[in-house]
XYZ file of C-alpha atoms in Angstrom:
513
model
C 0.000 0.000 0.000
C 1.552 3.278 -1.152
C 1.174 6.252 1.177
C 0.297 9.467 -0.662
C 1.023 12.759 1.082
C 1.351 15.370 -1.678
C 5.101 15.830 -1.261
C 7.083 12.663 -2.004
C 5.473 10.916 -4.968
C 8.051 9.365 -7.272
C 7.519 8.955 -10.986
C 7.793 5.190 -10.467
C 5.082 5.199 -7.805
C 2.859 7.355 -9.991
C 3.194 4.905 -12.863
C 2.453 1.889 -10.673
C -0.659 3.496 -9.198
C -2.019 4.528 -12.588
C -1.010 1.650 -14.867
C -0.794 -1.266 -12.411
C -3.643 -0.182 -10.101
C -1.384 -0.297 -7.063
C -3.454 0.501 -3.949
C -2.751 3.730 -2.093
C -3.817 5.464 1.097
C -3.843 9.137 2.056
C -1.588 10.563 4.732
C -3.632 11.573 7.770
C -1.224 14.442 8.404
C -1.774 15.754 4.885
C -5.553 15.606 5.292
C -5.201 17.616 8.495
C -3.109 20.181 6.620
C -5.886 20.456 4.007
C -8.381 21.076 6.819
C -6.153 23.765 8.376
C -5.711 25.462 5.000
C -9.449 25.534 4.420
C -10.258 26.856 7.892
C -7.599 29.570 7.585
C -8.930 30.713 4.212
C -12.515 30.643 5.440
C -11.692 33.110 8.201
C -9.033 35.124 6.381
C -11.128 35.803 3.278
C -13.881 37.675 5.113
C -13.865 41.413 4.339
C -10.739 41.098 2.167
C -10.386 41.306 -1.590
C -8.887 38.005 -2.814
C -8.682 36.988 -6.443
C -11.007 34.182 -7.420
C -12.929 34.246 -4.155
C -14.772 37.568 -4.288
C -13.520 38.878 -7.639
C -14.098 37.889 -11.220
C -11.493 35.883 -13.123
C -8.746 36.907 -15.521
C -9.385 40.368 -16.981
C -12.658 40.401 -15.008
C -10.734 40.474 -11.729
C -11.450 44.202 -11.378
C -15.068 43.377 -10.585
C -16.023 42.592 -7.011
C -18.558 39.818 -6.442
C -21.348 40.189 -3.892
C -21.157 37.908 -0.871
C -24.390 36.112 -1.762
C -22.957 35.206 -5.201
C -19.600 33.733 -4.181
C -20.644 30.099 -4.553
C -22.370 30.886 -7.860
C -19.078 32.375 -9.048
C -17.324 29.028 -8.633
C -20.033 27.062 -10.430
C -20.058 29.646 -13.216
C -16.309 29.391 -13.850
C -16.583 25.590 -14.050
C -19.535 25.534 -16.417
C -18.421 28.424 -18.636
C -14.993 26.881 -19.225
C -16.289 23.362 -19.886
C -16.019 24.198 -23.559
C -13.373 21.805 -24.834
C -13.671 20.048 -28.168
C -11.968 17.190 -29.968
C -11.668 13.592 -28.849
C -11.476 12.683 -25.191
C -8.148 11.882 -23.606
C -7.834 8.118 -23.105
C -9.201 6.772 -19.833
C -5.861 5.839 -18.311
C -4.454 9.320 -18.899
C -7.622 10.898 -17.495
C -7.238 8.693 -14.437
C -3.707 10.059 -14.083
C -5.082 13.609 -14.215
C -7.688 12.878 -11.526
C -5.081 11.271 -9.279
C -2.713 14.190 -9.771
C -5.488 16.613 -8.794
C -6.025 14.751 -5.532
C -2.284 14.571 -4.923
C -1.550 18.259 -5.465
C -4.546 19.326 -3.359
C -3.210 17.134 -0.527
C -0.286 19.528 -0.127
C -2.625 21.887 1.726
C -1.809 25.134 -0.091
C -5.072 25.524 -2.015
C -7.677 26.287 0.647
C -10.092 23.628 -0.583
C -12.541 21.740 1.589
C -11.366 18.196 2.492
C -14.485 16.809 0.799
C -12.756 17.474 -2.550
C -9.979 15.058 -1.557
C -12.305 12.347 -0.284
C -14.580 12.573 -3.331
C -11.623 12.323 -5.702
C -10.326 9.309 -3.801
C -13.757 7.672 -4.023
C -13.971 8.222 -7.786
C -10.541 6.651 -8.239
C -11.553 3.686 -6.100
C -14.805 3.217 -8.006
C -13.019 3.843 -11.323
C -15.293 6.726 -12.277
C -13.023 8.889 -14.420
C -13.919 12.338 -15.831
C -13.721 12.753 -19.609
C -11.280 15.472 -20.725
C -11.396 16.908 -24.269
C -8.050 17.284 -26.012
C -8.659 20.795 -27.328
C -9.038 23.871 -25.164
C -6.189 24.659 -22.789
C -3.339 27.057 -23.572
C -1.346 26.072 -20.487
C -0.914 29.458 -18.845
C -3.606 29.754 -16.167
C -2.958 26.070 -15.977
C -5.094 23.578 -17.854
C -8.230 25.690 -17.465
C -10.483 24.014 -20.018
C -9.398 20.419 -19.400
C -9.634 20.815 -15.624
C -12.993 22.568 -15.947
C -14.301 19.299 -17.354
C -12.826 17.461 -14.361
C -14.555 19.928 -12.033
C -17.758 19.518 -14.021
C -17.758 15.802 -13.260
C -16.974 16.411 -9.594
C -20.114 18.561 -9.277
C -22.125 15.784 -10.905
C -22.314 17.046 -14.479
C -20.529 16.235 -17.755
C -19.371 12.761 -18.814
C -17.237 10.072 -17.205
C -15.645 6.760 -18.107
C -17.547 4.124 -16.135
C -17.653 0.344 -16.536
C -16.076 0.466 -19.972
C -18.417 3.130 -21.341
C -18.779 6.894 -21.490
C -21.866 7.855 -19.497
C -23.323 11.016 -17.904
C -21.692 11.657 -14.535
C -25.107 11.844 -12.880
C -25.830 8.262 -13.979
C -22.597 6.891 -12.531
C -23.043 8.840 -9.279
C -26.581 7.529 -8.916
C -25.496 3.906 -9.429
C -22.700 4.259 -6.864
C -24.700 6.460 -4.461
C -22.163 9.286 -4.667
C -22.993 12.857 -3.654
C -21.497 15.528 -5.944
C -18.987 18.034 -4.636
C -20.533 21.038 -2.877
C -18.548 24.230 -3.438
C -17.473 25.950 -0.196
C -15.042 28.771 -1.055
C -12.759 28.354 -4.100
C -12.909 24.687 -5.095
C -13.847 25.557 -8.680
C -10.844 27.712 -9.512
C -8.519 25.585 -7.355
C -9.323 22.529 -9.470
C -8.975 24.401 -12.755
C -6.087 26.778 -12.140
C -3.026 24.483 -12.206
C -0.744 22.382 -14.406
C -2.507 19.221 -13.236
C -3.494 17.767 -16.600
C -0.318 18.514 -18.561
C 1.815 17.162 -15.706
C -0.119 13.901 -15.473
C 0.157 13.319 -19.226
C 3.835 14.249 -19.119
C 4.490 11.774 -16.302
C 3.062 8.851 -18.270
C 4.934 10.121 -21.340
C 8.269 9.951 -19.541
C 7.651 6.406 -18.327
C 6.596 5.210 -21.785
C 9.493 7.003 -23.465
C 11.932 5.262 -21.122
C 10.461 1.911 -22.182
C 10.807 2.879 -25.858
C 14.462 3.754 -25.277
C 15.150 0.365 -23.710
C 13.582 -1.467 -26.646
C 15.517 0.694 -29.100
C 18.788 -0.198 -27.391
C 17.960 -3.909 -27.238
C 16.936 -4.141 -30.897
C 20.010 -2.131 -31.904
C 22.302 -4.565 -30.120
C 20.582 -7.622 -31.586
C 21.160 -6.054 -34.986
C 24.834 -5.574 -34.133
C 25.063 -9.236 -33.147
C 23.272 -10.317 -36.282
C 25.725 -8.404 -38.465
C 28.742 -9.658 -36.478
C 29.833 -6.074 -35.901
C 33.074 -5.159 -34.207
C 32.535 -4.426 -30.531
C 34.919 -1.528 -29.944
C 32.228 1.089 -30.642
C 30.565 0.137 -27.344
C 33.810 -0.330 -25.430
C 34.470 1.434 -22.144
C 37.776 2.755 -23.488
C 36.230 4.476 -26.502
C 33.219 5.937 -24.732
C 34.983 7.226 -21.629
C 37.014 9.706 -23.685
C 33.798 11.505 -24.606
C 32.635 13.096 -21.390
C 28.890 12.621 -21.770
C 27.017 10.734 -19.056
C 24.232 9.340 -21.218
C 26.633 7.995 -23.832
C 28.631 6.128 -21.217
C 25.492 4.679 -19.604
C 24.145 3.502 -22.959
C 27.519 1.983 -23.907
C 27.728 0.073 -20.633
C 24.181 -1.237 -20.995
C 25.061 -2.317 -24.536
C 28.171 -4.154 -23.323
C 26.177 -5.898 -20.608
C 23.560 -6.912 -23.171
C 26.002 -8.667 -25.526
C 28.583 -9.906 -23.031
C 27.950 -13.591 -23.771
C 27.270 -13.324 -27.501
C 29.075 -15.599 -29.950
C 28.667 -13.180 -32.847
C 30.199 -9.731 -32.336
C 33.879 -9.521 -33.193
C 37.001 -8.109 -31.589
C 38.812 -5.627 -33.809
C 42.065 -6.314 -31.974
C 41.798 -10.028 -32.551
C 40.554 -9.937 -36.144
C 42.361 -6.945 -37.656
C 45.257 -6.005 -35.407
C 46.774 -9.213 -34.093
C 46.311 -11.264 -37.264
C 47.758 -10.223 -40.577
C 45.230 -9.138 -43.193
C 45.870 -9.883 -46.859
C 44.214 -8.440 -49.948
C 43.008 -5.058 -51.110
C 39.252 -5.533 -50.493
C 37.495 -6.751 -47.357
C 34.071 -8.410 -47.462
C 33.422 -7.607 -43.815
C 33.080 -3.875 -43.240
C 35.912 -2.278 -41.310
C 33.325 0.090 -39.818
C 29.566 -0.462 -39.669
C 26.921 1.983 -40.855
C 26.142 4.733 -38.355
C 22.789 3.182 -37.376
C 24.749 0.241 -35.935
C 28.020 1.867 -34.887
C 26.816 5.109 -33.282
C 24.263 3.722 -30.816
C 25.901 5.295 -27.702
C 26.211 8.666 -29.428
C 22.605 8.618 -30.723
C 20.811 7.154 -27.717
C 23.074 8.789 -25.113
C 21.589 12.278 -25.471
C 18.130 10.708 -25.576
C 18.863 9.102 -22.211
C 20.076 12.436 -20.819
C 16.947 14.177 -22.111
C 14.664 11.633 -20.461
C 16.607 11.835 -17.190
C 16.160 15.602 -17.032
C 12.497 15.347 -18.034
C 11.860 12.793 -15.285
C 13.323 15.145 -12.672
C 11.312 18.153 -13.872
C 8.043 16.212 -14.122
C 8.510 14.583 -10.715
C 9.117 18.016 -9.196
C 5.924 19.307 -10.828
C 3.953 16.327 -9.521
C 4.942 17.332 -6.008
C 4.241 21.056 -6.461
C 1.355 23.398 -5.796
C 0.464 24.940 -9.140
C -2.797 26.828 -8.676
C -3.300 30.524 -7.890
C -3.506 32.130 -5.432
C -1.511 30.009 -2.982
C -3.045 29.713 0.481
C -0.279 29.601 3.084
C -1.840 28.939 6.477
C 1.611 28.787 8.061
C 2.450 32.410 7.247
C -1.254 33.404 7.363
C -1.163 34.851 3.886
C -2.719 34.387 0.460
C -0.110 34.835 -2.266
C -0.868 35.762 -5.872
C 1.464 34.694 -8.669
C 1.834 32.368 -11.628
C 2.584 28.822 -10.454
C -0.047 27.714 -12.960
C 2.233 28.651 -15.868
C 3.179 25.447 -17.705
C 6.565 26.384 -19.146
C 8.464 23.682 -17.266
C 6.255 20.933 -18.703
C 5.965 22.500 -22.154
C 9.711 22.850 -22.635
C 10.431 19.316 -21.411
C 7.749 17.812 -23.625
C 9.074 19.690 -26.655
C 12.566 18.363 -25.983
C 11.172 14.882 -25.415
C 9.350 15.054 -28.749
C 12.673 15.529 -30.514
C 14.346 12.748 -28.554
C 11.547 10.221 -29.096
C 11.353 11.114 -32.779
C 15.073 10.355 -32.916
C 14.331 6.862 -31.589
C 11.814 6.331 -34.396
C 14.313 7.653 -36.963
C 16.987 5.249 -35.747
C 14.530 2.346 -35.861
C 13.394 3.281 -39.362
C 16.986 3.345 -40.634
C 17.710 -0.009 -39.001
C 14.576 -1.440 -40.618
C 15.824 -0.174 -43.972
C 19.204 -1.801 -43.256
C 17.459 -5.143 -42.790
C 15.377 -4.703 -45.935
C 18.244 -3.948 -48.342
C 20.553 -6.869 -49.212
C 22.993 -4.469 -50.850
C 23.605 -3.004 -47.408
C 23.313 -5.945 -45.010
C 24.841 -8.453 -47.483
C 23.371 -11.470 -45.713
C 19.559 -11.315 -45.907
C 17.134 -11.791 -48.763
C 15.416 -8.623 -50.104
C 12.814 -7.445 -47.568
C 13.725 -10.528 -45.489
C 11.505 -12.373 -47.960
C 11.145 -16.100 -47.352
C 8.822 -16.622 -50.315
C 9.391 -16.524 -54.064
C 11.010 -13.231 -55.054
C 8.679 -11.241 -57.286
C 5.643 -13.300 -56.331
C 5.935 -12.699 -52.599
C 6.846 -9.443 -50.879
C 8.093 -10.175 -47.361
C 8.351 -6.940 -45.360
C 8.101 -4.650 -48.397
C 4.619 -3.362 -47.515
C 5.346 -3.272 -43.784
C 8.322 -0.971 -44.305
C 6.062 1.720 -45.794
C 4.238 2.014 -42.466
C 7.485 2.531 -40.569
C 8.661 5.206 -42.998
C 5.307 7.005 -43.057
C 4.959 7.001 -39.273
C 8.490 8.285 -38.777
C 7.784 11.117 -41.205
C 4.715 12.057 -39.187
C 6.838 12.157 -36.030
C 9.276 14.517 -37.714
C 6.414 16.870 -38.601
C 4.928 16.678 -35.086
C 8.279 17.536 -33.496
C 7.870 21.249 -34.127
C 7.884 23.288 -30.913
C 4.723 24.303 -29.076
C 6.682 25.995 -26.277
C 7.453 28.903 -28.616
C 3.970 29.038 -30.150
C 2.442 31.386 -27.615
C -0.680 33.211 -28.796
C -1.968 36.002 -26.510
C -5.619 35.638 -25.521
C -8.079 36.337 -22.687
C -8.172 40.075 -23.546
C -4.360 39.951 -23.402
C -4.410 39.042 -19.716
C -2.746 35.796 -20.796
C -0.249 37.582 -23.002
C 2.348 34.795 -23.018
C 1.247 31.194 -22.621
C 2.966 27.791 -22.480
C 0.770 25.503 -24.595
C 1.847 22.854 -22.082
C -1.107 20.507 -22.477
C -0.780 20.644 -26.258
C 2.937 19.887 -25.962
C 2.284 16.930 -23.638
C -0.391 15.502 -25.922
C 1.801 15.989 -28.983
C 4.620 14.137 -27.225
C 2.159 11.403 -26.287
C 1.235 10.921 -29.953
C 4.883 10.781 -31.001
C 5.606 8.150 -28.338
C 2.643 6.106 -29.527
C 3.856 6.388 -33.130
C 7.349 5.361 -32.104
C 6.113 2.132 -30.589
C 4.546 1.363 -33.981
C 7.925 1.778 -35.660
C 9.634 -0.260 -32.927
C 7.032 -3.013 -33.321
C 7.863 -3.224 -37.035
C 11.564 -3.303 -36.251
C 11.006 -6.012 -33.630
C 9.103 -8.131 -36.162
C 11.830 -7.588 -38.759
C 14.579 -8.509 -36.300
C 12.688 -11.667 -35.348
C 12.279 -12.577 -39.020
C 15.953 -11.915 -39.776
C 17.215 -13.975 -36.841
C 15.010 -16.830 -37.957
C 16.127 -16.543 -41.570
C 19.805 -16.584 -40.598
C 19.259 -19.404 -38.052
C 21.509 -17.747 -35.485
C 19.379 -17.625 -32.337
C 21.656 -20.031 -30.424
C 24.639 -17.762 -31.094
C 22.948 -14.639 -29.775
C 23.542 -13.233 -26.317
C 21.278 -14.466 -23.519
C 19.104 -11.313 -23.434
C 18.794 -11.373 -27.218
C 17.733 -15.014 -27.234
C 15.059 -14.348 -24.625
C 13.713 -11.346 -26.523
C 13.695 -13.138 -29.877
C 11.771 -16.078 -28.434
C 9.194 -13.660 -27.024
C 8.917 -11.854 -30.351
C 8.554 -15.132 -32.239
C 5.540 -16.008 -30.080
C 3.850 -12.755 -31.092
C 4.866 -12.457 -34.733
C 4.723 -15.656 -36.735
C 7.530 -16.178 -39.214
C 6.448 -14.591 -42.486
C 6.689 -17.240 -45.232
C 3.676 -16.422 -47.374
C 2.091 -12.994 -47.745
C -0.600 -12.215 -45.152
C -2.132 -9.221 -43.434
C 0.068 -8.394 -40.447
C -1.931 -5.491 -38.963
C -3.368 -7.423 -36.017
C -0.017 -9.026 -35.143
C 1.858 -5.728 -35.324
C -0.782 -3.992 -33.220
C -0.499 -6.720 -30.590
C 3.294 -6.564 -30.728
C 3.201 -2.797 -30.238
C 1.113 -3.247 -27.090
C 3.519 -5.899 -25.839
C 6.496 -3.557 -26.215
C 4.641 -0.755 -24.418
C 3.637 -2.978 -21.514
C 6.994 -4.664 -20.972
C 9.928 -2.474 -19.925
C 13.168 -4.422 -20.289
C 14.787 -2.970 -17.148
C 18.181 -2.712 -18.815
C 18.414 1.047 -18.169
C 15.762 1.893 -15.574
């Protein structure tokens, strides 16, 4: 049972709670802090002018709200901003958003009534998950539109995921005998005015990207084994002279992966210690970059993901709404913790890094397809009659097309600020857009990796070398063979590749993380 207190949630714990349904409990001390924060705000806010409690919102903040309309103000901001369009965010990601809302409110700096925490916990337990539209937020006053839809569900309106369907929230609440949230002071704007949604999406993005990186490294090393490459490009001696942490970590993981292989070759043994005759060498003295430069290509990707993990984990454990209610100093502080620049910038960088993984995989797929390059496989790893059968020829198009889409999606959203809200929000982060764009690129990349995994499995089978592979490579190839049947005669492979993609996503290799 994981204890959740608002301050010490790790990215790993977050992933296990969301994707593995690990049980959790709430810290009693944190709940008491929420109660203290609420009671302080309740007393402090009387006869004072405080943004979002007795004023309008955004450029309307110059207007004071009558005391008998303060609760209406909160309901109005929720309903008016529940205006998102586009498809709904997938259920698991929406669950992550709901959990992150509960977690950040637990920190006790938002002045919300404890009933918000207990209701959110109940919805997570009952698996009643608000539906969030993809289009709407600009990521400056937080994820206003997306979180408005979360708030809408909490007050018993809007739609939720429930028992495998999308249903009206009122229907799910009625079936489970749940009472909607009753607004006390500022629960509406507290729910809406933070980086809750973009951070939750970003957290799952980081975890999935780390898994993609591990599969990229593993498939790259199997390809090196298959081609009997020289092993000095992953050596400790070569990589230590370039003072980059990620490169050295990737190189070490690569060495560990192939340490018991019977296929990679020693340059010292083959080319230095033994005399070499002739003017032309069948075996390449240096491999193509997509085989030889794995530490240099995946090293910066590793560094990018490491930094992103730190930033996202910090944001998960932060208070990001406005104003901040500090019962300890007996003050209400106005600022911009809702601004999503930290998440937006990290997701933009991650988009580039994950796209690079797909580009590497696509080039390695092409290497396997072209006998003029690999010099040991049939064209398109075809096991049928050349001309009559096509092997992986059609499958390769999907990898190339998907990689091209990733390259187009990699354009920055962090620098695409558009002023809005009567210029009150004159520079915005587009953080939710950036997180969702990164999510799509990660999903695309697993498609390319699934194609590469199928091609590697086919090539290993065609060359009949599985017993010579390293232990990790043998294990992986046997798992791949179970999920992608050896392609002898032409068939539709869509269902197999889709299943293989899901397998890669769900099974981190634990060779880096």
